[in-house]
PDB file of C-alpha atoms in Angstrom:
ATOM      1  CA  UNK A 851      -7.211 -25.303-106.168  1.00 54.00           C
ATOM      2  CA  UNK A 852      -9.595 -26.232-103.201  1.00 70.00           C
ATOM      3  CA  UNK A 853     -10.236 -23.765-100.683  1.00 71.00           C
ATOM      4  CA  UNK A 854     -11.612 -24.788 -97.357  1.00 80.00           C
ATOM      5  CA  UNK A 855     -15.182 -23.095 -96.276  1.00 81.00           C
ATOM      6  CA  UNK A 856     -13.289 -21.905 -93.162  1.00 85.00           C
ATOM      7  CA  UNK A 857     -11.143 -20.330 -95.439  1.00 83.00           C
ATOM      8  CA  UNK A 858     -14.015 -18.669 -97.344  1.00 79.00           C
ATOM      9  CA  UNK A 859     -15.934 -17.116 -94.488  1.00 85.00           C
ATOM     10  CA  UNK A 860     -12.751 -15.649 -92.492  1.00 86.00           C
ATOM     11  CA  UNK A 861     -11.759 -13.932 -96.157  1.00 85.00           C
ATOM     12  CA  UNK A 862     -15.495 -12.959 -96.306  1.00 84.00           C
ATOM     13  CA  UNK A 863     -15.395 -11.548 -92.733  1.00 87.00           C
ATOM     14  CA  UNK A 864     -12.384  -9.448 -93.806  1.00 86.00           C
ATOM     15  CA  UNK A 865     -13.853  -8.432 -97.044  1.00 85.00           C
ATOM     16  CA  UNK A 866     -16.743  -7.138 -95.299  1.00 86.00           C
ATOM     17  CA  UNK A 867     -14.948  -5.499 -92.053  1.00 87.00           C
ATOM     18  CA  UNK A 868     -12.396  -3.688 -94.644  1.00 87.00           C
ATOM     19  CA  UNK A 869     -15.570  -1.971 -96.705  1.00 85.00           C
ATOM     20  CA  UNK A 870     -17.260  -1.233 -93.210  1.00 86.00           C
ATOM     21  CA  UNK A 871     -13.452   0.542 -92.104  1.00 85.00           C
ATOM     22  CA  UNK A 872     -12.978   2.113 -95.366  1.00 82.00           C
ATOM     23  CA  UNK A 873     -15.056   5.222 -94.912  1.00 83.00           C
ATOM     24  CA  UNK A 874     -12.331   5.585 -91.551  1.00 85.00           C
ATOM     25  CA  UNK A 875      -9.266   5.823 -93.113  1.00 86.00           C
ATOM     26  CA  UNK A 876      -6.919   5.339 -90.329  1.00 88.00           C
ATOM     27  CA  UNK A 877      -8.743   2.516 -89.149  1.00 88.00           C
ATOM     28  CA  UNK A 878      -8.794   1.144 -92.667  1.00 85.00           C
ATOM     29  CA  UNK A 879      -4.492   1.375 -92.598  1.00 87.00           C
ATOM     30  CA  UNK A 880      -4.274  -0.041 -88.597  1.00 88.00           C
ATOM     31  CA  UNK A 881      -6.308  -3.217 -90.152  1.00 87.00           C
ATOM     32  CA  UNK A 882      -4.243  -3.505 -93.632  1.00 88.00           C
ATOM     33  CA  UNK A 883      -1.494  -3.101 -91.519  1.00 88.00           C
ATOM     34  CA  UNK A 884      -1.858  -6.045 -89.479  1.00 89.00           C
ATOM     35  CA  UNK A 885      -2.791  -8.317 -92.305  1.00 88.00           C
ATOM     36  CA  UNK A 886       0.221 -10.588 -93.251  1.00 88.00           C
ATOM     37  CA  UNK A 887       1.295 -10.478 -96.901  1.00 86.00           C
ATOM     38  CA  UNK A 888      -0.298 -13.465 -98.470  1.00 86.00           C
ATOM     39  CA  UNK A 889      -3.676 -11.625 -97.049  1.00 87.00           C
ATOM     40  CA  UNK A 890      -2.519  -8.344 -98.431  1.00 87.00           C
ATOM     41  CA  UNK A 891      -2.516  -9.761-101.706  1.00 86.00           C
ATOM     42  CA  UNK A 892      -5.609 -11.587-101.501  1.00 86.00           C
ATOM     43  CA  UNK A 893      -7.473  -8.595-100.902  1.00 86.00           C
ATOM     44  CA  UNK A 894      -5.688  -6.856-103.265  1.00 86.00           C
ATOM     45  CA  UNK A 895      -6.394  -8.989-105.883  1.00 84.00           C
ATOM     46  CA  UNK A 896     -10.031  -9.356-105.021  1.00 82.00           C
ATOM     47  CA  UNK A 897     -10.841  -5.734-104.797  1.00 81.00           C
ATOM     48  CA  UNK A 898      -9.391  -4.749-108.272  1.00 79.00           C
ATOM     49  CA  UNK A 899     -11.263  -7.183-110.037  1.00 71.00           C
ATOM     50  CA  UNK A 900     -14.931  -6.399-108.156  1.00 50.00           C
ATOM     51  CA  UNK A 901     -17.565  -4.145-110.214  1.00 46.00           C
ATOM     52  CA  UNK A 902     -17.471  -2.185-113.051  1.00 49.00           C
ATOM     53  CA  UNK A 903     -16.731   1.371-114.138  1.00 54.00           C
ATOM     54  CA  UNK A 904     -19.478   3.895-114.661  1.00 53.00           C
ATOM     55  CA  UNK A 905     -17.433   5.083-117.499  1.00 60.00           C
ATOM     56  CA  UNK A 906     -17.869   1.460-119.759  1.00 64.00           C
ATOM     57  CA  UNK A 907     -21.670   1.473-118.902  1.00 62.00           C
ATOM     58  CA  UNK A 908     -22.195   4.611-120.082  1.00 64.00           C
ATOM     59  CA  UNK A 909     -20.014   4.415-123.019  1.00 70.00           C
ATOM     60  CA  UNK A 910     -21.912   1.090-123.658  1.00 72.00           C
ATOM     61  CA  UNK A 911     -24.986   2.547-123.173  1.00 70.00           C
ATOM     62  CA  UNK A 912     -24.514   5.959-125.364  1.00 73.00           C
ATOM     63  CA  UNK A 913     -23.070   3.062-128.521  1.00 78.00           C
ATOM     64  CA  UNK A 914     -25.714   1.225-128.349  1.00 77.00           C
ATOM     65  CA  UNK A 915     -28.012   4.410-128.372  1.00 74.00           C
ATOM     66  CA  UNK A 916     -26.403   6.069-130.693  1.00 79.00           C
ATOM     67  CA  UNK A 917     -26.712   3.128-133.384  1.00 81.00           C
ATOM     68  CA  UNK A 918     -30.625   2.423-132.197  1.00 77.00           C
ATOM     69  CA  UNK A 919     -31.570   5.808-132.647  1.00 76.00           C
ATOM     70  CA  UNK A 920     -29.156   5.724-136.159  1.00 80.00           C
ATOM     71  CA  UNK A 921     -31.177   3.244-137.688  1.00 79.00           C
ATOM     72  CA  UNK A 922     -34.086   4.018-136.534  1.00 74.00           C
ATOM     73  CA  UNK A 923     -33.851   7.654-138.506  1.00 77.00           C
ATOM     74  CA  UNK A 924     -32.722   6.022-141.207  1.00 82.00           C
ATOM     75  CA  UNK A 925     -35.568   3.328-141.399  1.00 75.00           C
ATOM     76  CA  UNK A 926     -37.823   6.213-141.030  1.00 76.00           C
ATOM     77  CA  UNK A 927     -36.391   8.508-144.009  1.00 80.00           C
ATOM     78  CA  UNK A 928     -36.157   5.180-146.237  1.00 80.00           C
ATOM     79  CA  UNK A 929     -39.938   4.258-145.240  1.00 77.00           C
ATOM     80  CA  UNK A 930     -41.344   7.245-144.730  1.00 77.00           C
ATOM     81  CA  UNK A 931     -44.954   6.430-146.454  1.00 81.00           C
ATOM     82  CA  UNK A 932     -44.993   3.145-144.646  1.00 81.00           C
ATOM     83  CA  UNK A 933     -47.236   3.496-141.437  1.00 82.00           C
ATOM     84  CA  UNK A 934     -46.291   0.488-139.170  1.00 82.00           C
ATOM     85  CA  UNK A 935     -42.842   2.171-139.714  1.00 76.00           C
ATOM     86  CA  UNK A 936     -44.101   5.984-138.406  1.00 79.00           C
ATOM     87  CA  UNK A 937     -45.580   4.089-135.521  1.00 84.00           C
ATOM     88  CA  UNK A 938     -42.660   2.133-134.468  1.00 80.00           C
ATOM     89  CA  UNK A 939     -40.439   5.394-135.003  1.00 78.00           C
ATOM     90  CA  UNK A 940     -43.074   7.736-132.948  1.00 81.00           C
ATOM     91  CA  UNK A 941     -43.368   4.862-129.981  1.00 85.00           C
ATOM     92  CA  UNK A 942     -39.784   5.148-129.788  1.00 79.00           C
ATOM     93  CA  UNK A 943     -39.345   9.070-130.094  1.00 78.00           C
ATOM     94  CA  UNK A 944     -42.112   9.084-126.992  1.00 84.00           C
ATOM     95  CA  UNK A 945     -40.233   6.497-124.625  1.00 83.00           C
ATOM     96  CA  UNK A 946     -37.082   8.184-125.365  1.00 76.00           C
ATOM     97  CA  UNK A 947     -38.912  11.336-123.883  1.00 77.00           C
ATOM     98  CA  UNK A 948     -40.622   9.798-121.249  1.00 81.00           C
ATOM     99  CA  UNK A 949     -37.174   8.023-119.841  1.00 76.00           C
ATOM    100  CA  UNK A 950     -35.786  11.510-119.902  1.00 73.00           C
ATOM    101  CA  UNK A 951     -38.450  12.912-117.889  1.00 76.00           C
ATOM    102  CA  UNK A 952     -38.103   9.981-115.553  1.00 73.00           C
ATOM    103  CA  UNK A 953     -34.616  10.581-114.926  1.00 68.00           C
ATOM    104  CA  UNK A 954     -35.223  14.280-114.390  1.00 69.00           C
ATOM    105  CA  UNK A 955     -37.724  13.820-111.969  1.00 73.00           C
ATOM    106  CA  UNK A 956     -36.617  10.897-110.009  1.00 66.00           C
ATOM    107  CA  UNK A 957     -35.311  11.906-106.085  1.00 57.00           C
ATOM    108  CA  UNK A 958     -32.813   9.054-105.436  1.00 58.00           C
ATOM    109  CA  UNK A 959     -30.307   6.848-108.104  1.00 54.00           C
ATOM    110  CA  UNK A 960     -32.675   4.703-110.328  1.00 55.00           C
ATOM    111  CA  UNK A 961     -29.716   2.736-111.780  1.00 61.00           C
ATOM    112  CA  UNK A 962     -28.183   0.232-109.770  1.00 64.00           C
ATOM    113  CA  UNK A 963     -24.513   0.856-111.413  1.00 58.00           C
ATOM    114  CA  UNK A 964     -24.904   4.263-109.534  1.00 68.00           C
ATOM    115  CA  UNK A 965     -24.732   2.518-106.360  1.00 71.00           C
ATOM    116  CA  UNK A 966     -21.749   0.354-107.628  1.00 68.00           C
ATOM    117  CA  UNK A 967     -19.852   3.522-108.407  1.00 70.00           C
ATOM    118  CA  UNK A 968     -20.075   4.749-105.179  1.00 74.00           C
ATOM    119  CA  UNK A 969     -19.285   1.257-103.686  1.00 76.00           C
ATOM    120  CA  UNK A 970     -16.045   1.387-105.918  1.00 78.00           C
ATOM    121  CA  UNK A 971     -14.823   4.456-104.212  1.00 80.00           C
ATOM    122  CA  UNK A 972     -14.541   2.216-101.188  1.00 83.00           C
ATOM    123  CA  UNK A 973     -12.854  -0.543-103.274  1.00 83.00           C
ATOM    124  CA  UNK A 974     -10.338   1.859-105.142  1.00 84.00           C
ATOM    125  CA  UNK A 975      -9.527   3.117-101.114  1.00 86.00           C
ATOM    126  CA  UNK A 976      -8.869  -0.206-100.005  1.00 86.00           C
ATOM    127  CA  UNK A 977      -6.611  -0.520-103.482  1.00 87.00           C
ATOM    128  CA  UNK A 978      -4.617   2.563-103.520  1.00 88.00           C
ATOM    129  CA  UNK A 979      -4.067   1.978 -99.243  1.00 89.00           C
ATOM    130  CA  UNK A 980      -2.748  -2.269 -99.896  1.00 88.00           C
ATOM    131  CA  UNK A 981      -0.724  -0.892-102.454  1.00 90.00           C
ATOM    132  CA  UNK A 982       0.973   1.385-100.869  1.00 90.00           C
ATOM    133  CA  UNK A 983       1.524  -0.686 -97.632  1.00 90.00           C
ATOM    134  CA  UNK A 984       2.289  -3.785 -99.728  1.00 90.00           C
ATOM    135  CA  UNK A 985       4.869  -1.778-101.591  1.00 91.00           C
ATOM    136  CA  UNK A 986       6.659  -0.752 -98.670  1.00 92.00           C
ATOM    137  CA  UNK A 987       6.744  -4.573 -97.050  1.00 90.00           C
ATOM    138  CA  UNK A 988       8.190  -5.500-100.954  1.00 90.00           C
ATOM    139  CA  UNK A 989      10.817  -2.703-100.282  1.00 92.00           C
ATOM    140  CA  UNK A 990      11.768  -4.043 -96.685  1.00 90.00           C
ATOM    141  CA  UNK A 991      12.169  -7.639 -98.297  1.00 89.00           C
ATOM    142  CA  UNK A 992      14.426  -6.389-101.016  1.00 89.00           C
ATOM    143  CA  UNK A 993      16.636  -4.336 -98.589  1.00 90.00           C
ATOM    144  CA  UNK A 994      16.776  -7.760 -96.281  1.00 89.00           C
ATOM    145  CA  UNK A 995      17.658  -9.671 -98.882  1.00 88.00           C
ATOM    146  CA  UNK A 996      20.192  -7.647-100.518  1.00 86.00           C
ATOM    147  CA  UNK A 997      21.876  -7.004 -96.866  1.00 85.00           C
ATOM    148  CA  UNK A 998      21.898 -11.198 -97.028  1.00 84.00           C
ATOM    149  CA  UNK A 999      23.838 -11.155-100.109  1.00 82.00           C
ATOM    150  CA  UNK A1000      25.673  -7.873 -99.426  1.00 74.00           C
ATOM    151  CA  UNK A1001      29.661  -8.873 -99.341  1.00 69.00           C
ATOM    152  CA  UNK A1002      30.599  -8.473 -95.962  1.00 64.00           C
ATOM    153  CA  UNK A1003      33.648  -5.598 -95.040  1.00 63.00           C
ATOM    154  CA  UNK A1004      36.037  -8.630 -93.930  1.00 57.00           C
ATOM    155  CA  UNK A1005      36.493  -9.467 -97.501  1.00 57.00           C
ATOM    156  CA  UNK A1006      38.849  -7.708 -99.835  1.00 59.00           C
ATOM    157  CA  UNK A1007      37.913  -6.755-103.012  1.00 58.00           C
ATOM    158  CA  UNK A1008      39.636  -8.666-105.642  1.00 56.00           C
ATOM    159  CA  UNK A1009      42.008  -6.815-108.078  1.00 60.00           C
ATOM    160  CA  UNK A1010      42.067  -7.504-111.920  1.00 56.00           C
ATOM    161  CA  UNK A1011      45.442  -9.019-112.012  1.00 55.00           C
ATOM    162  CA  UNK A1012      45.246  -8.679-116.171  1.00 53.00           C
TER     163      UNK A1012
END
């Protein structure tokens, strides 16, 4: 599916005005509100599947610790009496430190997933607010529709003549 560049930039223009509106939440819900439902669901869709949770990188992060630092203590008791194996094992033991003290000491977010987690309180705003409205416009279509269908009170209802 093509989609025109005038297409692009107008959905990036609304992308971007929506994250500037979202720390405003009732200017964030006039501007969803306005938005037709094809555009609703566009943004929708685009918002949930932006960034990433802290939660996996750090859960990434602590695995793939946990089994560095696993075999490194193990490679250590195994080959204890081997030097180029002490080195490697104290090298490691001192960068471990010094990334510690580096966190500890540093006065704004080193990490740039820090600054994604705080951009994806925006994003889960704008999610939880189109949800919500686009739930509503789904209810008024299903009450329209079933009023269509709705037997009207000219007919009478037919009797089981079994």
């Amino acid at each position: 599916m093509k989609i025109t560049k005038i297409e692009l930039e107008n959905f990036s223009n609304l992308v971007t005005g929506l994250i500037e509106q979202s720390d405003n939440i009732e200017s964030l819900c006039y501007a969803l509100n306005r938005l037709p439902l094809e555009e609703l669901e566009k943004v929708k869709t685009y918002f949930s599947g932006s960034a990433t949770r802290v939660v996996a990188i750090r859960q990434r992060e602590i695995i793939i610790g946990s089994f560095l630092s696993g075999m490194l203590i193990f490679l250590f008791s195994t080959y204890q009496s081997n030097l180029i194996v002490f080195f490697f094992w104290a090298l490691f033991s001192v960068t471990c430190v010094l990334e510690f003290l580096r966190l500890l000491l540093a006065r704004k977010p080193i990490h740039k997933h820090i600054s994604l987690a705080f951009n994806r309180t925006k994003y889960d705003r704008i999610i939880t607010i189109t949800d919500i409205i686009l739930n509503k416009r789904y209810e008024d279509e299903l009450k329209n529709t079933l009023e269509k269908f709705a037997p009207s009170e000219d007919i009478k209802p037919l009797k089981d003549s079994l």
